[in-house]
PDB file of C-alpha atoms and ligand atoms in Angstrom:
ATOM      1  CA  MET A   1      30.235 128.214  59.445  1.00  0.00           C
ATOM      2  CA  ALA A   2      28.955 130.221  62.428  1.00  0.00           C
ATOM      3  CA  ALA A   3      25.362 130.210  63.712  1.00  0.00           C
ATOM      4  CA  ASP A   4      24.685 133.410  61.720  1.00  0.00           C
ATOM      5  CA  SER A   5      25.940 131.813  58.548  1.00  0.00           C
ATOM      6  CA  PHE A   6      23.146 133.366  56.594  1.00  0.00           C
ATOM      7  CA  HIS A   7      24.260 136.875  57.436  1.00  0.00           C
ATOM      8  CA  TYR A   8      27.860 135.913  56.641  1.00  0.00           C
ATOM      9  CA  ALA A   9      26.618 134.634  53.296  1.00  0.00           C
ATOM     10  CA  LEU A  10      24.881 137.909  52.503  1.00  0.00           C
ATOM     11  CA  SER A  11      28.019 139.942  53.335  1.00  0.00           C
ATOM     12  CA  SER A  12      30.040 137.527  51.284  1.00  0.00           C
ATOM     13  CA  ASN A  13      27.610 138.038  48.384  1.00  0.00           C
ATOM     14  CA  ALA A  14      27.975 141.791  48.614  1.00  0.00           C
ATOM     15  CA  ALA A  15      31.722 141.500  48.567  1.00  0.00           C
ATOM     16  CA  TRP A  16      31.657 139.136  45.605  1.00  0.00           C
ATOM     17  CA  ALA A  17      29.339 141.431  43.566  1.00  0.00           C
ATOM     18  CA  GLY A  18      31.675 144.361  44.313  1.00  0.00           C
ATOM     19  CA  TYR A  19      34.678 142.321  43.256  1.00  0.00           C
ATOM     20  CA  LYS A  20      33.083 141.135  40.009  1.00  0.00           C
ATOM     21  CA  CYS A  21      32.093 144.742  39.188  1.00  0.00           C
ATOM     22  CA  HIS A  22      35.698 145.913  39.898  1.00  0.00           C
ATOM     23  CA  GLN A  23      37.103 143.104  37.746  1.00  0.00           C
ATOM     24  CA  ASN A  24      34.627 143.612  34.889  1.00  0.00           C
ATOM     25  CA  PRO A  25      32.367 146.651  35.116  1.00  0.00           C
ATOM     26  CA  THR A  26      29.955 145.290  32.411  1.00  0.00           C
ATOM     27  CA  PHE A  27      29.728 141.713  33.834  1.00  0.00           C
ATOM     28  CA  PHE A  28      26.236 142.114  35.435  1.00  0.00           C
ATOM     29  CA  ALA A  29      24.814 144.339  32.671  1.00  0.00           C
ATOM     30  CA  LYS A  30      25.761 141.569  30.178  1.00  0.00           C
ATOM     31  CA  GLN A  31      24.062 138.929  32.371  1.00  0.00           C
ATOM     32  CA  THR A  32      20.734 140.789  31.999  1.00  0.00           C
ATOM     33  CA  LYS A  33      20.813 140.287  28.150  1.00  0.00           C
ATOM     34  CA  GLY A  34      20.131 136.558  28.517  1.00  0.00           C
ATOM     35  CA  GLN A  35      21.897 133.295  28.828  1.00  0.00           C
ATOM     36  CA  THR A  36      23.674 131.008  26.328  1.00  0.00           C
ATOM     37  CA  PRO A  37      25.138 128.194  28.373  1.00  0.00           C
ATOM     38  CA  SER A  38      26.666 125.318  26.435  1.00  0.00           C
ATOM     39  CA  ILE A  39      26.534 122.797  29.193  1.00  0.00           C
ATOM     40  CA  LEU A  40      23.592 121.277  31.077  1.00  0.00           C
ATOM     41  CA  TRP A  41      24.887 119.845  34.328  1.00  0.00           C
ATOM     42  CA  ILE A  42      22.944 117.246  36.210  1.00  0.00           C
ATOM     43  CA  GLY A  43      24.551 116.565  39.577  1.00  0.00           C
ATOM     44  CA  CYS A  44      24.068 115.752  43.264  1.00  0.00           C
ATOM     45  CA  SER A  45      22.620 118.361  45.754  1.00  0.00           C
ATOM     46  CA  ASP A  46      25.713 117.697  48.005  1.00  0.00           C
ATOM     47  CA  SER A  47      27.186 121.079  49.072  1.00  0.00           C
ATOM     48  CA  ARG A  48      30.682 119.880  48.140  1.00  0.00           C
ATOM     49  CA  VAL A  49      29.827 119.596  44.444  1.00  0.00           C
ATOM     50  CA  PRO A  50      28.909 123.142  43.324  1.00  0.00           C
ATOM     51  CA  GLU A  51      29.188 122.681  39.544  1.00  0.00           C
ATOM     52  CA  THR A  52      30.081 126.240  38.336  1.00  0.00           C
ATOM     53  CA  THR A  53      32.642 126.651  41.107  1.00  0.00           C
ATOM     54  CA  LEU A  54      34.432 123.311  40.554  1.00  0.00           C
ATOM     55  CA  LEU A  55      34.423 123.735  36.807  1.00  0.00           C
ATOM     56  CA  GLY A  56      36.088 127.119  37.308  1.00  0.00           C
ATOM     57  CA  LEU A  57      33.354 128.711  35.203  1.00  0.00           C
ATOM     58  CA  GLN A  58      31.080 131.705  35.755  1.00  0.00           C
ATOM     59  CA  PRO A  59      27.411 132.573  36.061  1.00  0.00           C
ATOM     60  CA  GLY A  60      25.874 132.086  32.623  1.00  0.00           C
ATOM     61  CA  ASP A  61      28.101 129.153  31.722  1.00  0.00           C
ATOM     62  CA  VAL A  62      26.166 126.173  33.087  1.00  0.00           C
ATOM     63  CA  PHE A  63      22.499 125.299  33.195  1.00  0.00           C
ATOM     64  CA  VAL A  64      21.816 123.125  36.188  1.00  0.00           C
ATOM     65  CA  HIS A  65      19.643 120.454  37.775  1.00  0.00           C
ATOM     66  CA  ARG A  66      20.709 118.910  41.052  1.00  0.00           C
ATOM     67  CA  ASN A  67      18.962 116.414  43.274  1.00  0.00           C
ATOM     68  CA  ILE A  68      20.020 113.871  45.914  1.00  0.00           C
ATOM     69  CA  ALA A  69      22.354 111.317  44.335  1.00  0.00           C
ATOM     70  CA  ASN A  70      21.954 112.859  40.784  1.00  0.00           C
ATOM     71  CA  VAL A  71      19.141 110.555  39.862  1.00  0.00           C
ATOM     72  CA  VAL A  72      17.680 110.833  36.321  1.00  0.00           C
ATOM     73  CA  SER A  73      14.172 109.439  36.163  1.00  0.00           C
ATOM     74  CA  PRO A  74      11.921 109.883  33.135  1.00  0.00           C
ATOM     75  CA  THR A  75       8.938 110.257  35.433  1.00  0.00           C
ATOM     76  CA  ASP A  76      10.530 113.129  37.356  1.00  0.00           C
ATOM     77  CA  ILE A  77       8.904 116.214  35.841  1.00  0.00           C
ATOM     78  CA  SER A  78      11.464 118.523  37.402  1.00  0.00           C
ATOM     79  CA  VAL A  79      14.525 116.963  35.729  1.00  0.00           C
ATOM     80  CA  SER A  80      12.490 116.377  32.545  1.00  0.00           C
ATOM     81  CA  ALA A  81      11.528 120.055  32.335  1.00  0.00           C
ATOM     82  CA  VAL A  82      15.161 121.162  32.835  1.00  0.00           C
ATOM     83  CA  ILE A  83      16.415 118.761  30.133  1.00  0.00           C
ATOM     84  CA  GLU A  84      13.676 119.794  27.722  1.00  0.00           C
ATOM     85  CA  TYR A  85      14.390 123.554  28.176  1.00  0.00           C
ATOM     86  CA  ALA A  86      18.153 123.097  27.965  1.00  0.00           C
ATOM     87  CA  VAL A  87      18.098 120.944  24.859  1.00  0.00           C
ATOM     88  CA  ILE A  88      15.235 122.513  22.896  1.00  0.00           C
ATOM     89  CA  GLN A  89      15.340 126.142  23.904  1.00  0.00           C
ATOM     90  CA  LEU A  90      18.943 126.772  25.026  1.00  0.00           C
ATOM     91  CA  LYS A  91      20.369 124.230  22.530  1.00  0.00           C
ATOM     92  CA  VAL A  92      23.185 123.164  24.882  1.00  0.00           C
ATOM     93  CA  SER A  93      26.007 121.225  23.199  1.00  0.00           C
ATOM     94  CA  HIS A  94      26.720 118.990  26.238  1.00  0.00           C
ATOM     95  CA  ILE A  95      24.824 117.233  28.964  1.00  0.00           C
ATOM     96  CA  VAL A  96      27.131 116.272  31.862  1.00  0.00           C
ATOM     97  CA  LEU A  97      25.693 113.813  34.394  1.00  0.00           C
ATOM     98  CA  CYS A  98      28.007 113.936  37.377  1.00  0.00           C
ATOM     99  CA  GLY A  99      28.178 111.548  40.367  1.00  0.00           C
ATOM    100  CA  HIS A 100      30.753 111.986  43.165  1.00  0.00           C
ATOM    101  CA  THR A 101      32.819 110.194  45.754  1.00  0.00           C
ATOM    102  CA  CYS A 102      31.605 110.236  49.421  1.00  0.00           C
ATOM    103  CA  CYS A 103      27.963 110.426  48.125  1.00  0.00           C
ATOM    104  CA  GLY A 104      25.618 110.016  51.094  1.00  0.00           C
ATOM    105  CA  GLY A 105      22.897 108.730  48.658  1.00  0.00           C
ATOM    106  CA  ALA A 106      25.116 105.878  47.430  1.00  0.00           C
ATOM    107  CA  ALA A 107      26.165 105.020  51.047  1.00  0.00           C
ATOM    108  CA  ALA A 108      22.485 104.946  52.127  1.00  0.00           C
ATOM    109  CA  ALA A 109      21.574 102.676  49.193  1.00  0.00           C
ATOM    110  CA  LEU A 110      24.339 100.241  50.269  1.00  0.00           C
ATOM    111  CA  SER A 111      23.097 100.103  53.805  1.00  0.00           C
ATOM    112  CA  ASN A 112      20.290  97.773  54.767  1.00  0.00           C
ATOM    113  CA  GLY A 113      18.455 100.201  57.006  1.00  0.00           C
ATOM    114  CA  ARG A 114      15.541 102.448  56.193  1.00  0.00           C
ATOM    115  CA  ILE A 115      16.105 106.177  56.080  1.00  0.00           C
ATOM    116  CA  GLY A 116      12.441 107.076  56.394  1.00  0.00           C
ATOM    117  CA  GLY A 117      10.173 109.518  54.614  1.00  0.00           C
ATOM    118  CA  VAL A 118      10.450 109.801  50.821  1.00  0.00           C
ATOM    119  CA  LEU A 119      14.221 109.182  50.727  1.00  0.00           C
ATOM    120  CA  ASP A 120      13.899 105.394  50.474  1.00  0.00           C
ATOM    121  CA  THR A 121      11.629 105.786  47.473  1.00  0.00           C
ATOM    122  CA  TRP A 122      13.896 108.375  45.871  1.00  0.00           C
ATOM    123  CA  LEU A 123      16.951 106.149  46.238  1.00  0.00           C
ATOM    124  CA  THR A 124      15.201 103.143  44.642  1.00  0.00           C
ATOM    125  CA  PRO A 125      17.200 103.465  41.309  1.00  0.00           C
ATOM    126  CA  LEU A 126      20.460 103.191  43.316  1.00  0.00           C
ATOM    127  CA  LYS A 127      19.093 100.190  45.204  1.00  0.00           C
ATOM    128  CA  THR A 128      18.115  98.575  41.966  1.00  0.00           C
ATOM    129  CA  ALA A 129      21.655  99.190  40.626  1.00  0.00           C
ATOM    130  CA  ARG A 130      23.007  97.653  43.814  1.00  0.00           C
ATOM    131  CA  LYS A 131      20.943  94.489  43.376  1.00  0.00           C
ATOM    132  CA  GLN A 132      21.881  94.208  39.712  1.00  0.00           C
ATOM    133  CA  HIS A 133      25.542  94.410  40.587  1.00  0.00           C
ATOM    134  CA  GLU A 134      25.477  92.750  44.028  1.00  0.00           C
ATOM    135  CA  GLU A 135      28.260  90.281  43.334  1.00  0.00           C
ATOM    136  CA  GLU A 136      30.676  92.947  42.016  1.00  0.00           C
ATOM    137  CA  LEU A 137      29.846  95.342  44.867  1.00  0.00           C
ATOM    138  CA  GLN A 138      30.255  92.671  47.573  1.00  0.00           C
ATOM    139  CA  GLY A 139      33.698  91.870  46.164  1.00  0.00           C
ATOM    140  CA  ILE A 140      34.815  95.451  47.076  1.00  0.00           C
ATOM    141  CA  LYS A 141      35.943  95.287  50.733  1.00  0.00           C
ATOM    142  CA  ASP A 142      36.418  98.941  51.337  1.00  0.00           C
ATOM    143  CA  ASP A 143      33.113 100.655  52.216  1.00  0.00           C
ATOM    144  CA  SER A 144      34.032 104.023  50.512  1.00  0.00           C
ATOM    145  CA  ALA A 145      35.328 102.314  47.392  1.00  0.00           C
ATOM    146  CA  ARG A 146      32.043 100.304  47.162  1.00  0.00           C
ATOM    147  CA  ALA A 147      30.092 103.496  47.442  1.00  0.00           C
ATOM    148  CA  VAL A 148      32.163 105.051  44.632  1.00  0.00           C
ATOM    149  CA  ARG A 149      31.515 102.072  42.398  1.00  0.00           C
ATOM    150  CA  LEU A 150      27.751 102.337  43.101  1.00  0.00           C
ATOM    151  CA  ALA A 151      27.934 106.059  42.294  1.00  0.00           C
ATOM    152  CA  GLU A 152      29.617 105.196  39.023  1.00  0.00           C
ATOM    153  CA  LEU A 153      26.924 102.577  38.148  1.00  0.00           C
ATOM    154  CA  ASN A 154      24.260 105.154  39.061  1.00  0.00           C
ATOM    155  CA  VAL A 155      25.822 107.591  36.499  1.00  0.00           C
ATOM    156  CA  GLU A 156      25.970 104.806  33.849  1.00  0.00           C
ATOM    157  CA  LYS A 157      22.246 104.027  34.416  1.00  0.00           C
ATOM    158  CA  GLY A 158      21.414 107.731  34.324  1.00  0.00           C
ATOM    159  CA  VAL A 159      23.258 108.206  31.010  1.00  0.00           C
ATOM    160  CA  GLU A 160      21.184 105.326  29.570  1.00  0.00           C
ATOM    161  CA  VAL A 161      17.985 106.979  30.731  1.00  0.00           C
ATOM    162  CA  LEU A 162      19.105 110.340  29.292  1.00  0.00           C
ATOM    163  CA  LYS A 163      19.945 108.779  25.933  1.00  0.00           C
ATOM    164  CA  SER A 164      16.502 107.143  25.849  1.00  0.00           C
ATOM    165  CA  MET A 165      14.674 110.460  26.347  1.00  0.00           C
ATOM    166  CA  PHE A 166      13.127 111.566  23.100  1.00  0.00           C
ATOM    167  CA  VAL A 167      14.373 115.181  23.112  1.00  0.00           C
ATOM    168  CA  VAL A 168      17.898 113.975  23.906  1.00  0.00           C
ATOM    169  CA  GLU A 169      17.901 111.190  21.281  1.00  0.00           C
ATOM    170  CA  GLU A 170      16.628 113.635  18.690  1.00  0.00           C
ATOM    171  CA  ALA A 171      19.241 116.319  19.409  1.00  0.00           C
ATOM    172  CA  MET A 172      22.035 113.725  19.439  1.00  0.00           C
ATOM    173  CA  LYS A 173      21.043 112.562  15.956  1.00  0.00           C
ATOM    174  CA  GLU A 174      20.204 116.035  14.530  1.00  0.00           C
ATOM    175  CA  ARG A 175      22.885 118.336  15.908  1.00  0.00           C
ATOM    176  CA  GLY A 176      25.433 116.188  17.622  1.00  0.00           C
ATOM    177  CA  LEU A 177      24.431 116.809  21.278  1.00  0.00           C
ATOM    178  CA  ASP A 178      26.946 114.952  23.531  1.00  0.00           C
ATOM    179  CA  VAL A 179      26.061 113.167  26.709  1.00  0.00           C
ATOM    180  CA  HIS A 180      28.943 112.652  29.272  1.00  0.00           C
ATOM    181  CA  GLY A 181      28.942 110.485  32.403  1.00  0.00           C
ATOM    182  CA  VAL A 182      31.498 111.717  34.873  1.00  0.00           C
ATOM    183  CA  LEU A 183      32.546 111.331  38.465  1.00  0.00           C
ATOM    184  CA  TYR A 184      33.796 114.114  40.700  1.00  0.00           C
ATOM    185  CA  ASP A 185      36.406 113.111  43.347  1.00  0.00           C
ATOM    186  CA  ILE A 186      35.708 115.238  46.415  1.00  0.00           C
ATOM    187  CA  GLY A 187      39.145 114.369  47.892  1.00  0.00           C
ATOM    188  CA  VAL A 188      41.166 115.893  44.993  1.00  0.00           C
ATOM    189  CA  GLY A 189      38.623 118.232  43.257  1.00  0.00           C
ATOM    190  CA  LYS A 190      38.883 116.584  39.915  1.00  0.00           C
ATOM    191  CA  ILE A 191      36.375 115.182  37.444  1.00  0.00           C
ATOM    192  CA  ARG A 192      36.896 111.888  35.732  1.00  0.00           C
ATOM    193  CA  ASP A 193      35.125 110.902  32.488  1.00  0.00           C
ATOM    194  CA  LEU A 194      33.479 107.451  32.965  1.00  0.00           C
ATOM    195  CA  GLY A 195      33.208 106.900  29.280  1.00  0.00           C
ATOM    196  CA  ALA A 196      29.534 106.106  29.888  1.00  0.00           C
ATOM    197  CA  GLY A 197      28.496 108.938  27.712  1.00  0.00           C
ATOM    198  CA  CYS A 198      27.750 108.814  24.067  1.00  0.00           C
ATOM    199  CA  HIS A 199      28.928 111.238  21.474  1.00  0.00           C
ATOM    200  CA  GLY A 200      26.378 112.487  19.051  1.00  0.00           C
ATOM    201  CA  GLY A 201      26.734 113.086  15.388  1.00  0.00           C
ATOM    202  CA  ARG A 202      30.110 114.771  15.515  1.00  0.00           C
ATOM    203  CA  GLY A 203      31.993 111.512  15.705  1.00  0.00           C
ATOM    204  CA  GLU A 204      34.939 110.686  17.989  1.00  0.00           C
ATOM    205  CA  GLU A 205      36.992 113.863  17.671  1.00  0.00           C
ATOM    206  CA  LYS A 206      39.301 114.446  20.612  1.00  0.00           C
ATOM    207  CA  GLY A 207      39.639 117.461  22.832  1.00  0.00           C
ATOM    208  CA  GLU A 208      36.420 119.277  22.225  1.00  0.00           C
ATOM    209  CA  ILE A 209      36.697 122.620  23.897  1.00  0.00           C
ATOM    210  CA  VAL A 210      33.969 124.441  25.796  1.00  0.00           C
ATOM    211  CA  LYS A 211      34.935 127.990  26.689  1.00  0.00           C
ATOM    212  CA  GLY A 212      33.703 129.820  29.677  1.00  0.00           C
ATOM    213  CA  LYS A 213      34.434 133.483  30.425  1.00  0.00           C
ATOM    214  CA  HIS A 214      37.579 132.836  32.347  1.00  0.00           C
ATOM    215  CA  GLY A 215      38.429 129.301  31.623  1.00  0.00           C
ATOM    216  CA  MET A 216      37.727 126.413  29.329  1.00  0.00           C
ATOM    217  CA  LEU A 217      36.795 122.794  29.705  1.00  0.00           C
ATOM    218  CA  VAL A 218      38.395 120.254  27.335  1.00  0.00           C
ATOM    219  CA  PHE A 219      36.336 117.089  26.794  1.00  0.00           C
ATOM    220  CA  GLY A 220      38.555 114.339  25.523  1.00  0.00           C
ATOM    221  CA  ASN A 221      38.166 110.587  25.264  1.00  0.00           C
ATOM    222  CA  GLY A 222      40.592 110.052  28.106  1.00  0.00           C
ATOM    223  CA  GLY A 223      38.892 112.449  30.536  1.00  0.00           C
ATOM    224  CA  ALA A 224      38.095 116.077  31.124  1.00  0.00           C
ATOM    225  CA  ALA A 225      40.608 118.873  31.471  1.00  0.00           C
ATOM    226  CA  MET A 226      40.345 122.490  32.509  1.00  0.00           C
ATOM    227  CA  ALA A 227      42.531 125.424  31.642  1.00  0.00           C
ATOM    228  CA  ILE A 228      42.407 128.920  33.049  1.00  0.00           C
ATOM    229  CA  ARG A 229      42.770 131.905  30.689  1.00  0.00           C
TER     230      ARG A 229
HETATM  231 ZN1  LIG B 301      25.727 112.849  46.510  1.00  0.00          ZN
END
């Protein structure tokens, strides 16, 4: 993007708003009535993983928390507040914790150098996962494949933390909230279900469908699928 990328973004926004109005004249008026998203997405801040765009969904479909390397920490008041609001007030049906390939956070946690500032502290959960799985990770010769494996392990740990949070545990038992651990492949644009998630009270039914305004997500045991309407 050019040096005046901010001005380009503003003009792009104006064009997008005009296009949406043309496509659906009541789109923005409906947005002002409130939100009823069925998915809480917790993902990485990485610019290549914009959840609503890559899910093919629309404003209003996904409630979001993103931070560097999609870390879920019970002592992080920001992610905890988002989870509490999404689960208790919005009553989302799904929490999707998404890691991704080419994650700079995972690569940094695998290097032995210090980044500096608060980043080393922030990435401690990934470094802990690295130490716990040192042997397996060292056995992976390819650097990017090793970073992908650490990103997967980070998602698995995050899902465990999520499932241990009181509000999540309660909603899983009481109304069948589902927690999914997934990995987004930046090179192909697809999401893979890691199977690290745990289904709530609705059992193991296959192919649960979450419909957005112009598409739908299908959560099955073998992975996630998306269809455009
Ligand atoms: Zn990342």
